[in-house]
Amino acid sequence: MARLLILEDDDELRAIYRRLLGHQHGVWLWSSREASRLWQLLAQGYRVPELGGFALIISSPWLEINLDEPCSERLIRALRREFPEVPVIVAGRSPTAPIWVRLLTEADPRVHGLFPVTEDALTDLVDRLVGTTVPSEGGV
């Protein structure tokens, strides 16, 4: 059973993640509030080695980290620097990904965009990323 960290405020997506992934994996669901605390620690240079135990991070691109951070771009970049071995899925219900997500997925093969989140696409991508070798190409 892999541990998954999911950073999401949308109640519908939280329910989908819990229903689809909770029976196979240890799912930790954090809101913007917890993500904001994590961002503060990382921004101040603290190490958070406990996060290295996660096999996968799934994040909304629209977490409100603080008043100056209306999206989760800097948090995702900080997590990638701190935990380069942990793949990340940036996902949302919108049919299009924010431009920063597209740029990041093109630059980092361990970051994947999933827009819009569908049940089949989510389970397929999680199955591919958890416990398997990640292909060397990014993409949205």
GROMACS .gro file of C-alpha atoms in nm:
model
  140
    1MET     CA    1   0.000   0.000   0.000
    2ALA     CA    2   0.154   0.327  -0.118
    3ARG     CA    3   0.106   0.656   0.068
    4LEU     CA    4  -0.047   0.935  -0.141
    5LEU     CA    5  -0.052   1.303  -0.042
    6ILE     CA    6  -0.347   1.484  -0.198
    7LEU     CA    7  -0.367   1.865  -0.176
    8GLU     CA    8  -0.721   1.961  -0.272
    9ASP     CA    9  -0.999   2.194  -0.154
   10ASP     CA   10  -1.275   2.086  -0.394
   11ASP     CA   11  -1.511   1.858  -0.199
   12GLU     CA   12  -1.619   1.667  -0.510
   13LEU     CA   13  -1.262   1.588  -0.611
   14ARG     CA   14  -1.171   1.496  -0.254
   15ALA     CA   15  -1.457   1.244  -0.254
   16ILE     CA   16  -1.345   1.102  -0.591
   17TYR     CA   17  -0.986   1.065  -0.470
   18ARG     CA   18  -1.097   0.899  -0.148
   19ARG     CA   19  -1.336   0.661  -0.329
   20LEU     CA   20  -1.104   0.563  -0.615
   21LEU     CA   21  -0.770   0.555  -0.435
   22GLY     CA   22  -0.850   0.499  -0.068
   23HIS     CA   23  -0.907   0.126  -0.094
   24GLN     CA   24  -0.564   0.060  -0.253
   25HIS     CA   25  -0.348   0.328  -0.095
   26GLY     CA   26  -0.299   0.526   0.222
   27VAL     CA   27  -0.456   0.858   0.125
   28TRP     CA   28  -0.372   1.178   0.314
   29LEU     CA   29  -0.608   1.459   0.210
   30TRP     CA   30  -0.483   1.809   0.289
   31SER     CA   31  -0.662   2.137   0.221
   32SER     CA   32  -0.509   2.474   0.134
   33ARG     CA   33  -0.473   2.533   0.506
   34GLU     CA   34  -0.233   2.241   0.555
   35ALA     CA   35  -0.063   2.311   0.223
   36SER     CA   36  -0.008   2.670   0.336
   37ARG     CA   37   0.171   2.549   0.649
   38LEU     CA   38   0.384   2.318   0.437
   39TRP     CA   39   0.468   2.604   0.200
   40GLN     CA   40   0.571   2.826   0.493
   41LEU     CA   41   0.810   2.559   0.620
   42LEU     CA   42   0.964   2.496   0.279
   43ALA     CA   43   0.991   2.870   0.200
   44GLN     CA   44   1.177   2.924   0.528
   45GLY     CA   45   1.426   2.651   0.439
   46TYR     CA   46   1.299   2.382   0.675
   47ARG     CA   47   1.333   2.022   0.565
   48VAL     CA   48   1.026   1.802   0.593
   49PRO     CA   49   1.169   1.450   0.552
   50GLU     CA   50   0.835   1.285   0.639
   51LEU     CA   51   0.705   1.383   0.295
   52GLY     CA   52   0.972   1.169   0.133
   53GLY     CA   53   0.768   0.866   0.242
   54PHE     CA   54   0.492   0.950  -0.003
   55ALA     CA   55   0.489   0.757  -0.329
   56LEU     CA   56   0.288   1.027  -0.510
   57ILE     CA   57   0.161   1.381  -0.461
   58ILE     CA   58  -0.162   1.496  -0.627
   59SER     CA   59  -0.232   1.869  -0.612
   60SER     CA   60  -0.484   2.120  -0.729
   61PRO     CA   61  -0.319   2.401  -0.923
   62TRP     CA   62  -0.547   2.651  -0.747
   63LEU     CA   63  -0.459   2.609  -0.381
   64GLU     CA   64  -0.455   2.942  -0.201
   65ILE     CA   65  -0.125   2.915  -0.023
   66ASN     CA   66  -0.140   3.275   0.105
   67LEU     CA   67  -0.261   3.614  -0.016
   68ASP     CA   68   0.036   3.648  -0.251
   69GLU     CA   69   0.008   3.290  -0.379
   70PRO     CA   70  -0.324   3.242  -0.563
   71CYS     CA   71  -0.202   2.915  -0.712
   72SER     CA   72   0.018   2.628  -0.599
   73GLU     CA   73   0.299   2.672  -0.853
   74ARG     CA   74   0.569   2.770  -0.607
   75LEU     CA   75   0.467   2.495  -0.365
   76ILE     CA   76   0.487   2.232  -0.640
   77ARG     CA   77   0.828   2.360  -0.751
   78ALA     CA   78   0.952   2.354  -0.389
   79LEU     CA   79   0.823   1.998  -0.344
   80ARG     CA   80   1.000   1.890  -0.663
   81ARG     CA   81   1.329   2.038  -0.541
   82GLU     CA   82   1.293   1.880  -0.198
   83PHE     CA   83   1.163   1.540  -0.316
   84PRO     CA   84   1.276   1.487  -0.678
   85GLU     CA   85   1.200   1.115  -0.660
   86VAL     CA   86   0.831   1.167  -0.576
   87PRO     CA   87   0.612   1.212  -0.886
   88VAL     CA   88   0.343   1.481  -0.886
   89ILE     CA   89   0.007   1.499  -1.059
   90VAL     CA   90  -0.139   1.848  -1.091
   91ALA     CA   91  -0.509   1.797  -1.153
   92GLY     CA   92  -0.839   1.979  -1.175
   93ARG     CA   93  -1.189   1.966  -1.311
   94SER     CA   94  -1.120   2.234  -1.572
   95PRO     CA   95  -1.076   2.102  -1.927
   96THR     CA   96  -0.761   2.312  -1.969
   97ALA     CA   97  -0.448   2.330  -1.760
   98PRO     CA   98  -0.302   2.659  -1.640
   99ILE     CA   99  -0.001   2.766  -1.847
  100TRP     CA  100   0.240   2.714  -1.556
  101VAL     CA  101   0.130   2.350  -1.533
  102ARG     CA  102   0.195   2.298  -1.903
  103LEU     CA  103   0.540   2.456  -1.875
  104LEU     CA  104   0.628   2.250  -1.568
  105THR     CA  105   0.514   1.920  -1.721
  106GLU     CA  106   0.725   1.991  -2.029
  107ALA     CA  107   1.031   2.069  -1.816
  108ASP     CA  108   0.998   1.794  -1.553
  109PRO     CA  109   0.916   1.435  -1.653
  110ARG     CA  110   0.802   1.355  -1.298
  111VAL     CA  111   0.520   1.613  -1.311
  112HIS     CA  112   0.197   1.522  -1.489
  113GLY     CA  113  -0.111   1.727  -1.563
  114LEU     CA  114  -0.457   1.573  -1.553
  115PHE     CA  115  -0.725   1.807  -1.692
  116PRO     CA  116  -1.007   1.734  -1.654
  117VAL     CA  117  -0.987   1.466  -1.386
  118THR     CA  118  -1.184   1.160  -1.494
  119GLU     CA  119  -1.206   0.840  -1.298
  120ASP     CA  120  -1.044   0.622  -1.564
  121ALA     CA  121  -0.764   0.868  -1.641
  122LEU     CA  122  -0.692   0.915  -1.270
  123THR     CA  123  -0.671   0.546  -1.186
  124ASP     CA  124  -0.463   0.472  -1.498
  125LEU     CA  125  -0.213   0.750  -1.422
  126VAL     CA  126  -0.185   0.662  -1.053
  127ASP     CA  127  -0.134   0.295  -1.138
  128ARG     CA  128   0.137   0.390  -1.387
  129LEU     CA  129   0.320   0.620  -1.146
  130VAL     CA  130   0.301   0.425  -0.822
  131GLY     CA  131   0.548   0.140  -0.815
  132THR     CA  132   0.644   0.161  -1.180
  133THR     CA  133   0.902   0.341  -1.384
  134VAL     CA  134   0.786   0.681  -1.499
  135PRO     CA  135   0.833   0.753  -1.871
  136SER     CA  136   1.093   1.019  -1.949
  137GLU     CA  137   0.845   1.262  -2.101
  138GLY     CA  138   0.606   1.501  -1.932
  139GLY     CA  139   0.276   1.615  -2.067
  140VAL     CA  140  -0.066   1.748  -1.991
   0.00000   0.00000   0.00000
